[in-house]
Coordinates of C-alpha atoms in Angstrom, one line a residue:
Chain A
X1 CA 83.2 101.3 14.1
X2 CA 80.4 101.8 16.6
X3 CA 81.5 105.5 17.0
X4 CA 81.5 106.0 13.2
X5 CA 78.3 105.0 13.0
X6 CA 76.9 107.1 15.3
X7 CA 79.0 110.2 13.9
X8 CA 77.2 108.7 10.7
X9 CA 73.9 108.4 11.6
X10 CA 73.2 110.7 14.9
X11 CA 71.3 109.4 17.6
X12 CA 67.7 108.8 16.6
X13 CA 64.7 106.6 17.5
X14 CA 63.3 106.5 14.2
X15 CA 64.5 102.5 13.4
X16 CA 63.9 103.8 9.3
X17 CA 67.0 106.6 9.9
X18 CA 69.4 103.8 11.8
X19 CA 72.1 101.8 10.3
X20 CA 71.0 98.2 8.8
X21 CA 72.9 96.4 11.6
X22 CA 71.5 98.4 14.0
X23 CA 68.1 98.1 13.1
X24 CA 67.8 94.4 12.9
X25 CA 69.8 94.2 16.1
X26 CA 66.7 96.1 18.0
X27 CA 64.0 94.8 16.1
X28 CA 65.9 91.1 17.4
X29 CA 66.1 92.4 20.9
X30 CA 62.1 93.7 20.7
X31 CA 61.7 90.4 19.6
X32 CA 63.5 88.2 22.2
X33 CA 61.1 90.8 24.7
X34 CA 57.9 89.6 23.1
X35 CA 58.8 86.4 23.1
X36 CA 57.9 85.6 19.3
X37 CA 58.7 86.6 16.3
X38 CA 56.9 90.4 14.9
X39 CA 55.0 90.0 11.7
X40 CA 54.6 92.5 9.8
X41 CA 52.7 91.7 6.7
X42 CA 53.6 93.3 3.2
X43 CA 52.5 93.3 -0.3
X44 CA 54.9 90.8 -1.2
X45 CA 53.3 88.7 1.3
X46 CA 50.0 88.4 -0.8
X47 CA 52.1 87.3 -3.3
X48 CA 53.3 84.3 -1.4
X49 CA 49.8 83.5 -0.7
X50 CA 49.3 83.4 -4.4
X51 CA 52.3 81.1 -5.2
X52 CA 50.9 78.4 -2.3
X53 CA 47.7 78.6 -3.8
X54 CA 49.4 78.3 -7.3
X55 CA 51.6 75.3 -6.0
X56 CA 48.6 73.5 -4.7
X57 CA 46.5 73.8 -7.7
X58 CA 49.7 72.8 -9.7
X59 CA 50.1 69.7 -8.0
X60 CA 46.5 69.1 -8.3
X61 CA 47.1 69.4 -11.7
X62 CA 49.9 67.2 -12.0
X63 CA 47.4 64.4 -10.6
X64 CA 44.4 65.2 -12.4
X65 CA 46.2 65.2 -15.7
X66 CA 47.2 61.9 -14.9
X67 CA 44.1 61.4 -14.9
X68 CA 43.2 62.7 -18.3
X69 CA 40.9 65.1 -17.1
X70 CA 41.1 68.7 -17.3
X71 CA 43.8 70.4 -15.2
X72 CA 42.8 72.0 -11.8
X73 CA 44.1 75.1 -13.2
X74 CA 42.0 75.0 -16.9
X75 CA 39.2 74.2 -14.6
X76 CA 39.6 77.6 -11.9
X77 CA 40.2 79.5 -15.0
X78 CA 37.0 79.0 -16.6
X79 CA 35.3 79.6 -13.4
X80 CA 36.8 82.5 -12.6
X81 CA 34.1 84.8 -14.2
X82 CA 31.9 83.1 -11.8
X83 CA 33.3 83.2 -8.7
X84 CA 34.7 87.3 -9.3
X85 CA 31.3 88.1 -10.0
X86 CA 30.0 86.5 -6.9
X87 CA 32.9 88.1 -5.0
X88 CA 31.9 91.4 -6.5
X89 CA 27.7 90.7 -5.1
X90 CA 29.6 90.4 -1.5
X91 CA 30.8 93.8 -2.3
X92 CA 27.7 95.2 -2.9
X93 CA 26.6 93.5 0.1
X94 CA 29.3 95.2 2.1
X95 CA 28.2 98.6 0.6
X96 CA 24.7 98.5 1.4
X97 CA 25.1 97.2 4.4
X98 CA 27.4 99.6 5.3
X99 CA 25.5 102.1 4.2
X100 CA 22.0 101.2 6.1
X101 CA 24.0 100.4 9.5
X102 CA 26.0 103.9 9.0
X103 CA 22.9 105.8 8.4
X104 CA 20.7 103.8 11.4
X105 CA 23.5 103.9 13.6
X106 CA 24.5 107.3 13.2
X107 CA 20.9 108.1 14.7
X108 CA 21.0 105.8 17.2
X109 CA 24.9 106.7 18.6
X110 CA 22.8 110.3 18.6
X111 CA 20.1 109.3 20.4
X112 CA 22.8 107.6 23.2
X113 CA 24.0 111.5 24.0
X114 CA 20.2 112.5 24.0
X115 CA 19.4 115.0 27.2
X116 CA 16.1 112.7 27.6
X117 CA 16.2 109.4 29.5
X118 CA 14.1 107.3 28.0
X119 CA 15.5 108.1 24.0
X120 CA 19.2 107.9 25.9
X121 CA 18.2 104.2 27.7
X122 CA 16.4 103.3 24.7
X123 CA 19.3 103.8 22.1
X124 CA 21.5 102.0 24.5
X125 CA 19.5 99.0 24.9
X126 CA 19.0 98.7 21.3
X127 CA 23.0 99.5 21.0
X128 CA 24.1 96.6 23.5
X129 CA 21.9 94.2 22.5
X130 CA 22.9 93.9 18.6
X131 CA 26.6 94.9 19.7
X132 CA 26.2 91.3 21.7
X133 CA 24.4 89.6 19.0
X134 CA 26.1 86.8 17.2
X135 CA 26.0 88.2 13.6
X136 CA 24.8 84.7 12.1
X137 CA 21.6 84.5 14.3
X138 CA 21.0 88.2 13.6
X139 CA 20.8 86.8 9.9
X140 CA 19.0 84.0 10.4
X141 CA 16.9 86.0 12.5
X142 CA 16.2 88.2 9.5
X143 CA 15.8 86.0 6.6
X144 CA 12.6 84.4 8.8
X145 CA 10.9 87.2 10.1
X146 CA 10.9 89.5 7.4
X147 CA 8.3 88.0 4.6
X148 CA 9.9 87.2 0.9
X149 CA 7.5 90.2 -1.0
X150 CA 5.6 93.4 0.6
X151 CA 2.3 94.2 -0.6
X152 CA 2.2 98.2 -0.9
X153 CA -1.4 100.2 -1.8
X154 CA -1.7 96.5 -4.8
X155 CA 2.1 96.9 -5.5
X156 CA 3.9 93.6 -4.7
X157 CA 7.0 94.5 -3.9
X158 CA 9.7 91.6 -3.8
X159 CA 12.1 91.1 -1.0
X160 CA 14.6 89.0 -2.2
X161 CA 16.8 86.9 0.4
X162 CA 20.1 88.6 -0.4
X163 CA 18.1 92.2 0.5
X164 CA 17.3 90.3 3.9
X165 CA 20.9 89.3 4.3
X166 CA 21.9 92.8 3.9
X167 CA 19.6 94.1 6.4
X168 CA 20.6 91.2 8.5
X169 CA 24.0 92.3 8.4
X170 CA 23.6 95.9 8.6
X171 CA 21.9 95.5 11.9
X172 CA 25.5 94.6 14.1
X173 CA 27.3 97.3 11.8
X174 CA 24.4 100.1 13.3
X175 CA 25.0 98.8 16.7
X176 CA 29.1 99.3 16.4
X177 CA 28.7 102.6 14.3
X178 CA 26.3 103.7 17.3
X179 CA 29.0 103.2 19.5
X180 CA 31.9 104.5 17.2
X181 CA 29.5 107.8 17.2
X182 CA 28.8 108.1 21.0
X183 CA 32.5 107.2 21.7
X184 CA 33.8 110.1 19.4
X185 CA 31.0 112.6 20.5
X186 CA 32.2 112.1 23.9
X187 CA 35.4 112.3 23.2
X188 CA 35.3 115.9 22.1
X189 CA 36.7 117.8 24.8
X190 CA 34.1 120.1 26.9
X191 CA 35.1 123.0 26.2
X192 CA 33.8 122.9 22.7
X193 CA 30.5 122.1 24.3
X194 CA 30.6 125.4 26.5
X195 CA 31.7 128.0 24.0
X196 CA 28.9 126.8 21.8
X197 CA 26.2 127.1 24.3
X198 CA 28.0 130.4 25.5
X199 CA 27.8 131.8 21.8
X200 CA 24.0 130.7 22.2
X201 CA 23.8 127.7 19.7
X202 CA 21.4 125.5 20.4
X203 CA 22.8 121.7 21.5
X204 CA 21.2 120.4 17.9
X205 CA 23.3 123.7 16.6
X206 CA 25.9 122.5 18.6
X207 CA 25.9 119.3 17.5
X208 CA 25.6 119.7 14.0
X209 CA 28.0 122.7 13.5
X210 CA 30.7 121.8 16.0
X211 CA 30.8 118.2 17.8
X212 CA 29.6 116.2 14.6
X213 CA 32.7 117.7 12.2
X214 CA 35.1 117.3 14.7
X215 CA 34.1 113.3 15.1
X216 CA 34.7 112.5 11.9
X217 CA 38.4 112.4 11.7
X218 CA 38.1 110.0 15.3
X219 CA 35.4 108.1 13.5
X220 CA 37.0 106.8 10.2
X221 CA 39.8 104.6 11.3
X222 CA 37.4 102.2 13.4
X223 CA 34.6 102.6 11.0
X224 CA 37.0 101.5 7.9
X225 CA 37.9 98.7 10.6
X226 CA 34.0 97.7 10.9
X227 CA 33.9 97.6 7.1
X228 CA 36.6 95.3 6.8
X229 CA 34.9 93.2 9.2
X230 CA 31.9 93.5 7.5
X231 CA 33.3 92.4 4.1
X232 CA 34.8 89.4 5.5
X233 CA 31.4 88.2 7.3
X234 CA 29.4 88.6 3.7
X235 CA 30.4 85.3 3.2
X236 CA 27.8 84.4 6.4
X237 CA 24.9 84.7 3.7
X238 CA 26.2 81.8 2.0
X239 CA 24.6 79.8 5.1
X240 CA 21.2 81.3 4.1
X241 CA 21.8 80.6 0.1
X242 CA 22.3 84.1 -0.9
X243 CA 24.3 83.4 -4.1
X244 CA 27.4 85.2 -3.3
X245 CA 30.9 83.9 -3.7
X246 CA 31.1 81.0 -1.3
X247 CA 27.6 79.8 -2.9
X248 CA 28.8 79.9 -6.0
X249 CA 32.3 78.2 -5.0
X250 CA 30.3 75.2 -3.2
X251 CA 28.1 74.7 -6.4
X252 CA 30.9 74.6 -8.9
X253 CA 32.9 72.3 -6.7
X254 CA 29.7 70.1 -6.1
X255 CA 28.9 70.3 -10.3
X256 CA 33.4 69.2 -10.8
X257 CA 32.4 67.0 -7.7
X258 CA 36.5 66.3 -8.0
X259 CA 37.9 66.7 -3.9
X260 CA 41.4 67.8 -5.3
X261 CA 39.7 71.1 -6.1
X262 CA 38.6 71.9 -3.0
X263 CA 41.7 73.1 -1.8
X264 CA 42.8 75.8 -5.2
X265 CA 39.3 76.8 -5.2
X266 CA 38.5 77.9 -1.2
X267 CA 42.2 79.6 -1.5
X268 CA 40.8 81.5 -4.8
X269 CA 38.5 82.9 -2.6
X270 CA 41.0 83.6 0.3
X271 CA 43.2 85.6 -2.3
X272 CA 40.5 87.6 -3.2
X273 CA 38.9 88.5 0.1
X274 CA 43.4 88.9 1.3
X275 CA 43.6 91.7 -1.7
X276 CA 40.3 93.7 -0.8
X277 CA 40.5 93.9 2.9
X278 CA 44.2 93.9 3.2
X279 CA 44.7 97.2 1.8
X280 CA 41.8 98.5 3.7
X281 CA 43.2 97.7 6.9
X282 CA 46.9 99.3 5.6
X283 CA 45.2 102.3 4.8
X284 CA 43.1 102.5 8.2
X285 CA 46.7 102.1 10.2
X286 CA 47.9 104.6 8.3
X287 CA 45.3 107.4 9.3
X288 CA 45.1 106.1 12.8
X289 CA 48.8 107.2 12.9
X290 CA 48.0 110.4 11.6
X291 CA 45.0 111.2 13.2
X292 CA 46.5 110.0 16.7
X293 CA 44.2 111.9 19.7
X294 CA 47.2 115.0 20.4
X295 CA 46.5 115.9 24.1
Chain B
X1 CA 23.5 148.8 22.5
X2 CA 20.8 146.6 21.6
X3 CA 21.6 145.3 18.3
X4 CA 18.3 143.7 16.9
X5 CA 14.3 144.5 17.9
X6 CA 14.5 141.3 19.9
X7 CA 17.1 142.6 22.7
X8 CA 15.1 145.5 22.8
X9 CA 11.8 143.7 23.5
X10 CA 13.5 142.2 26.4
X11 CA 14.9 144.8 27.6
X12 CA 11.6 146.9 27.7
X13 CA 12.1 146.5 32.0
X14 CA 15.6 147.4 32.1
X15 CA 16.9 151.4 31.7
X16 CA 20.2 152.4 31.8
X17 CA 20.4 154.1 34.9
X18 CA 20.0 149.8 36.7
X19 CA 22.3 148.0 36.7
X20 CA 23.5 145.7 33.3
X21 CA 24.1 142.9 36.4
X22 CA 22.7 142.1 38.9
X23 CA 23.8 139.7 41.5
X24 CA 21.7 138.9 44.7
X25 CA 22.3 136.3 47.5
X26 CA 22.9 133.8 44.6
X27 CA 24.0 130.1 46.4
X28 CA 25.5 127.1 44.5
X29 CA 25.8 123.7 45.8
X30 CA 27.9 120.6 43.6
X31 CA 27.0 118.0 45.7
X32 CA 27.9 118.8 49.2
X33 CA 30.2 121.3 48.6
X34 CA 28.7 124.9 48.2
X35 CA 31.0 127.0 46.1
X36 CA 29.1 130.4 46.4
X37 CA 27.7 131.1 49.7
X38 CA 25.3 134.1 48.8
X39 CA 27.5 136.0 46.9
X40 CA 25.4 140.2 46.3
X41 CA 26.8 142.7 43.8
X42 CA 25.7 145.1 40.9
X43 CA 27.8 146.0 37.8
X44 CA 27.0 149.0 36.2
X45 CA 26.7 149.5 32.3
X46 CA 30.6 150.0 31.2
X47 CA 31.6 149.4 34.0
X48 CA 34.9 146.8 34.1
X49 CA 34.9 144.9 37.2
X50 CA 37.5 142.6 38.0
X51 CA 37.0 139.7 40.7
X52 CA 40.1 138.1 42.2
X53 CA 40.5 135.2 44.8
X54 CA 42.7 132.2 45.7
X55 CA 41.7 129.0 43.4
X56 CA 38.6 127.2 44.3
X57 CA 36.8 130.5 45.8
X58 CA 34.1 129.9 43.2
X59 CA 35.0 133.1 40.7
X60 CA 34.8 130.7 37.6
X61 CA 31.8 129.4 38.8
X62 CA 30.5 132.7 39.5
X63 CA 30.8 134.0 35.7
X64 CA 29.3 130.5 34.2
X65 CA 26.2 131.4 36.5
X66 CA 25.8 135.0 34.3
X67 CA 25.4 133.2 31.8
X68 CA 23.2 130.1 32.7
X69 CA 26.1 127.9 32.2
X70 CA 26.0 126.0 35.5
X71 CA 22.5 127.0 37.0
X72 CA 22.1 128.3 40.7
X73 CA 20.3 127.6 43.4
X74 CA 19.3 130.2 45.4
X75 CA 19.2 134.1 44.8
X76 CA 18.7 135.9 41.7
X77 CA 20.6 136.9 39.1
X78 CA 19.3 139.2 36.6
X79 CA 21.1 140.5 32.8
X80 CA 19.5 143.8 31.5
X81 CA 16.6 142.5 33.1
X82 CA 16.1 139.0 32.5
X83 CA 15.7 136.5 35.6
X84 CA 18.7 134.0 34.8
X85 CA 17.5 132.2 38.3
X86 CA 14.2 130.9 36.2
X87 CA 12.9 127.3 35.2
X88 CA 11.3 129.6 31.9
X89 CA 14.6 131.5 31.2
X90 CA 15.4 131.4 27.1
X91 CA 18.8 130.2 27.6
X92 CA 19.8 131.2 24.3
X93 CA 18.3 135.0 24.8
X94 CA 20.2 135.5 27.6
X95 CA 23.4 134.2 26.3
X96 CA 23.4 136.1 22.7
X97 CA 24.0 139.3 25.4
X98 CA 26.4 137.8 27.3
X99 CA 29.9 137.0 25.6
X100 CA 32.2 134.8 27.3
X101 CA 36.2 134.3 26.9
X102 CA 37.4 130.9 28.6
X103 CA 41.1 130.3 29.9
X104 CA 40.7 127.6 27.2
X105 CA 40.8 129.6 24.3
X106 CA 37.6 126.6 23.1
X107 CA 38.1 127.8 19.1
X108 CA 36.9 125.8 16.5
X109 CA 39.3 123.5 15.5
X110 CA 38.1 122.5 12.5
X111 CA 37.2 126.4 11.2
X112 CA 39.5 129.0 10.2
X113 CA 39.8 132.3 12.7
X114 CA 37.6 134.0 10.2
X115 CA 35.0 131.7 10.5
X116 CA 35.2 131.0 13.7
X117 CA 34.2 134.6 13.9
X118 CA 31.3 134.4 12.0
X119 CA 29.4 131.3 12.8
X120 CA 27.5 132.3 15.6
X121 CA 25.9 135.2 13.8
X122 CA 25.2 133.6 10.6
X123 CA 23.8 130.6 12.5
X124 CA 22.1 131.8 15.8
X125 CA 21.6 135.5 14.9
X126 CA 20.4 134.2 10.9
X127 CA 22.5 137.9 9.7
X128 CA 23.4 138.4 6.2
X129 CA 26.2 136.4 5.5
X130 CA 27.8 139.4 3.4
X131 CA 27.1 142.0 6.2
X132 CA 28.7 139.4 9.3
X133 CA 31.9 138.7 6.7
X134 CA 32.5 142.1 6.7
X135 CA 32.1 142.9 10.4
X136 CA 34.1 139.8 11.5
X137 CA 37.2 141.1 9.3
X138 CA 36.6 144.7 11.4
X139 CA 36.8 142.6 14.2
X140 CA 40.3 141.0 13.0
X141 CA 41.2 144.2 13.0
X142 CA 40.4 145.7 16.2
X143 CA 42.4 142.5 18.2
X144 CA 45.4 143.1 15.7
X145 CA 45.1 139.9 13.4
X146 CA 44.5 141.1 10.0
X147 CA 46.1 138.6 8.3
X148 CA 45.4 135.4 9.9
X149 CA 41.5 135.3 9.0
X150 CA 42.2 132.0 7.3
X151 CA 44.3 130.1 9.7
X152 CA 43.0 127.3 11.8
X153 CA 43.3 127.5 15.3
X154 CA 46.4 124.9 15.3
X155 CA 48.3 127.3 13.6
X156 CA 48.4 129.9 15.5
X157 CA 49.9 131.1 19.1
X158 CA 47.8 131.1 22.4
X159 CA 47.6 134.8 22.4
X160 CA 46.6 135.0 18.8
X161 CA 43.7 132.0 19.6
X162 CA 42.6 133.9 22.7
X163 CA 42.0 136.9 20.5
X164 CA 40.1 135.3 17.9
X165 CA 38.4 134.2 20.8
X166 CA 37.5 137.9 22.0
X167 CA 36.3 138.8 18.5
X168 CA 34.1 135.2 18.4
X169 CA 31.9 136.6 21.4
X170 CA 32.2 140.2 20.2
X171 CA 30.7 139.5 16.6
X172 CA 27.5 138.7 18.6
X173 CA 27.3 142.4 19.9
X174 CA 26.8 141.0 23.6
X175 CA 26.0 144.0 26.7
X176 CA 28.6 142.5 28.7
X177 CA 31.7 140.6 28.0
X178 CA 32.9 137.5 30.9
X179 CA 36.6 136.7 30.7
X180 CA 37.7 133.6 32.7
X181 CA 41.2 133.6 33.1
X182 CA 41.9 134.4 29.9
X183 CA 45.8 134.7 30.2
X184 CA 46.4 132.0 32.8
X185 CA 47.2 129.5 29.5
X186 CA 49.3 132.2 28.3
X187 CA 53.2 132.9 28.0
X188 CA 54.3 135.6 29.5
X189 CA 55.5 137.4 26.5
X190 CA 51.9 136.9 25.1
X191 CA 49.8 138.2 27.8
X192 CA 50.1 141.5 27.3
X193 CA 48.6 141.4 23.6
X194 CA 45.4 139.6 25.3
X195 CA 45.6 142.4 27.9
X196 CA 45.9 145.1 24.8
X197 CA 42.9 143.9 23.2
X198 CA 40.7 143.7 26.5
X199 CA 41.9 147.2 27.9
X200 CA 41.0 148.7 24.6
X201 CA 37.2 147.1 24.8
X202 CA 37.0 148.4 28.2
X203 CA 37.8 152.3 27.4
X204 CA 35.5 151.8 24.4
X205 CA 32.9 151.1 27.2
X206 CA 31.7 147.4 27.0
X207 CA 30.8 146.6 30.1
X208 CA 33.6 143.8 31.2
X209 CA 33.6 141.3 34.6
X210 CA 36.9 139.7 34.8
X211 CA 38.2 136.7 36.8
X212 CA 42.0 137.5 36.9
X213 CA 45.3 136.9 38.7
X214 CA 46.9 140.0 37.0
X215 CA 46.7 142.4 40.0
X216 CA 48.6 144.6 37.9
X217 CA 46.2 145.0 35.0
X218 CA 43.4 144.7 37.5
X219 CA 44.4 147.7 39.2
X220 CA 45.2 150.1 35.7
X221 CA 41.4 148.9 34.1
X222 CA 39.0 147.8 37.0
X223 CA 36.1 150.2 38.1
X224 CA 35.8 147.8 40.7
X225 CA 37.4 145.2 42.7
X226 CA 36.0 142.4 44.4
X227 CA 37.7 139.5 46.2
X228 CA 36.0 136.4 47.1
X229 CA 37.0 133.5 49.6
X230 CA 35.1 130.4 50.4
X231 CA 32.3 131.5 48.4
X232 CA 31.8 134.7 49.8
X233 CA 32.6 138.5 49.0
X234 CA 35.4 139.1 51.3
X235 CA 36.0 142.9 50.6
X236 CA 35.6 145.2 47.3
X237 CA 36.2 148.4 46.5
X238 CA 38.1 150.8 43.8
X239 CA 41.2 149.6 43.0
X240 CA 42.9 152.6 44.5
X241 CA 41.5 151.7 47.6
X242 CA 41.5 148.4 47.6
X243 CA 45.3 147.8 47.0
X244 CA 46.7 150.2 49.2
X245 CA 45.4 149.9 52.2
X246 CA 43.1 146.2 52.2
X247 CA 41.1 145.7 55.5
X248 CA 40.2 142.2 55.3
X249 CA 42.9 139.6 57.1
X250 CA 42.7 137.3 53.8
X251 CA 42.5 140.0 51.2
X252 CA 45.6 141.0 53.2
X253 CA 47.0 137.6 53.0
X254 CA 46.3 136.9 49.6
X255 CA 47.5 140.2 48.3
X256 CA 51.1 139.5 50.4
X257 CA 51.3 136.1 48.6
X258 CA 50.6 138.2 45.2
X259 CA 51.9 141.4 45.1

């Protein structure tokens, strides 16, 4: 039996190519080595999520309609609008404040590999101490210091809170992407350094022409990590009454002001932060494997 | 030789009858350790001079000092007239007449061989872009890769990268060409298509300094022979000479463990 299925299968250490049997008999004996249990998430786990969520808000409903009010499902559904739309200003949070931190810290994870000391100690400083920063003081921090409107040449120019929150926000994901660049720049091997400078490119030539391209490829899975990240802390500008999902989720449970909703409508939420990010991360593993550092 | 106006201008002290390199009582410390103990020795324009030694003898270091790589400390070392020992030097002047070759290979991963072969002149030398395309395929030619202009450097052999490699520092027209170990990465079966390409540049006349553990090659294309040891110029000479009757105890020795 056991020779057959080798004959069958060859040897292999690919667990996909092995025989049913024999894969679940290593992934047990990987197991039994870790000491619990491996989870592996898949789509089909979302879905579970969904049904528990589903289940809750259908007991909910059970009692509620008991009550002769309106079920807890009728009452998610018609605030569903709502709270997506809210979910979808976090997103536009996420963006910008990707965007901002990518473009500041891209400068600043320059400035770390500068040949001058005091732009090299300056950028690392700057690096450390928002990398250390929790990111909810960073926002408090910037919703009180920056003023609510700019006055430019007679212009009033508004400065909402949620454009405060982003900046807020953006201010750890600089500091990380500032690391992600100076850890990839490094990374390059030196050799590429040397036959630039021996072909007589300048080290701003050098940099921009050779090291920079290379680094993206060892930049994207951790960046695409920081964005999950990032996503996931929008919610922090609820604390600061930016009206983004969380806002909107306490206001409409505060207007039902019914406690068995609490529970259908903060896992709403959790689905839909589970379906953006979740992906992202599957998709980041994915590249990591494929751009794995060859040495 | 001198391609643009700009060589020329900086030539204006050098003539041909001088020497392309010159090396005088040139010291290098890392720390401690001093890896070239007033090292002295002229190449002459076309001329191919090969420099041999055991490992650590500072030959490597040597060629990075031509071309203001690793700076030195003491003596003076001057390219078609420029002071390379000098807190003024233009770096980048002296280094667009200077080609290097590393054991490496260091190609652009992330360009194809064509354009790896046509960066540096398009972006240090600003040439047509039109005029560089077309010498760059010449220079395909001449190492023997027609054919794989558009490959990446991943996809092909460590003889084929170490040519593309020769052509990257020949497309800037340099004076004099510095190979560091270029076929110690090498297989055997691909050596001798590195060598090819070299001892046809050296009959064509570029003036070549090569650090090298093939004695054999050293002896067919070398004008001269120099052997270094703890940072010093043991013994030199042709390499007639040299390898048939060596005086020195160590170039003895070395040549024993070698030959």
């Amino acid at each position: 039996m056991r020779a057959a299925g080798e004959r069958l299968y060859g040897t292999t250490d690919l667990p996909v190519l092995l025989p049913p049997g024999e894969r679940l008999l290593r992934r047990a004996s990987r197991e039994r080595t870790d000491g619990v249990p491996r989870l592996t998430l898949k789509a089909w786990h979302g879905a579970v999520i969904a049904a528990v969520v589903l289940l809750a808000a259908a007991a909910a409903q059970a009692q509620g309609a008991a009550e002769a009010r309106p079920g807890v499902l009728t009452a998610l559904w018609k605030w569903v609008p709502l709270l997506v739309e809210g979910f979808l200003f976090n997103i536009a949070i996420s963006f910008l404040g990707m965007g901002i931190g990518t473009a500041l810290g891209t400068v600043l994870g320059v400035m770390q590999i500068s040949l001058l000391p005091p732009v090299r100690a300056g950028s690392w400083i700057v690096t450390q101490f928002f990398r250390n920063a929790p990111w909810l003081v960073l926002l408090f921090f910037c919703m009180f210091l920056l003023p609510f409107e700019f006055r430019v040449m007679g212009f009033v120019v508004p400065f909402p809170d949620w454009v405060k929150a982003t900046l807020g926000l953006s201010l750890p994901v600089m500091a990380n992407v500032s690391e992600i660049v100076r850890g990839a720049v490094q990374s390059i091997p030196s050799g590429q350094w040397e036959a630039a400078e021996s072909l007589a490119f300048s080290r701003r030539q050098t940099l921009v022409q050779i090291i920079l391209p290379q680094c993206i490829k060892r930049m994207l899975p951790p960046w695409m990590n920081l964005y999950a990240i990032l996503t996931m802390a929008t919610v922090l500008a609820s604390v600061v009454g930016v009206s983004e999902v969380m806002t909107l989720t306490q206001r409409v449970l505060s207007a039902e002001s019914r406690p068995e909703l609490l529970v259908p409508f903060y896992g709403f939420v959790l689905l839909l932060f589970f379906m953006y990010c979740y992906p992202i991360a599957r998709f980041t593993h994915k590249l990591e494997l494929r751009y794995v550092v060859k040495l | 030789m001198s391609s643009s106006s700009e060589t020329a201008a900086t030539q204006a002290t050098w003539t041909p009858d001088r020497p392309i390199v010159s090396i005088h009582g040139v010291h290098k410390r890392f720390g401690d350790f001093e890896v070239l103990r007033g090292v002295t020795f002229d190449v002459m324009k076309g001329d191919v001079v090969c420099v041999i030694g055991p490992s650590g003898s500072g030959k490597s270091t040597l060629l990075r000092c031509i071309n203001a790589l690793v700076p030195i400390d003491e003596g003076s070392i001057q390219v078609a007239g420029q002071e390379v020992h000098d807190p003024k030097l233009d770096k980048l002047a002296l280094r667009k007449k200077v080609g290097m070759v590393f054991q490496q290979y260091n190609l652009f991963p992330h360009k194809t061989a064509l354009q790896n072969v046509m960066m540096a002149p398009i972006q240090v030398l600003k040439q047509d872009k039109a005029e560089v395309r077309e010498r760059a395929l010449k220079l395909m030619k001449k190492v023997r890769l027609n054919g794989k202009e558009d490959a990446y450097p991943g996809e092909l052999s460590g003889g084929q990268q170490q040519r593309v490699a020769i052509a990257r520092s020949l497309a800037m027209n340099p004076d004099v060409m510095l190979f560091d170990e270029v076929t110690a990465a090498l297989d055997p079966e691909t050596v001798k298509e590195v060598l090819v390409t070299i001892r046809d540049l050296a009959e064509e006349g570029m003036t070549c300094m090569l650090v090298t553990h093939e004695m054999g090659f050293a002896r067919e294309i070398a004008d001269m022979m120099y052997f270094t040891d703890n940072g010093v110029i043991v013994e030199s000479g042709p390499p007639k000479e040299f390898f048939a009757n060596p005086r020195d105890a160590r170039t003895k020795e070395f040549l024993g463990q070698i030959l």
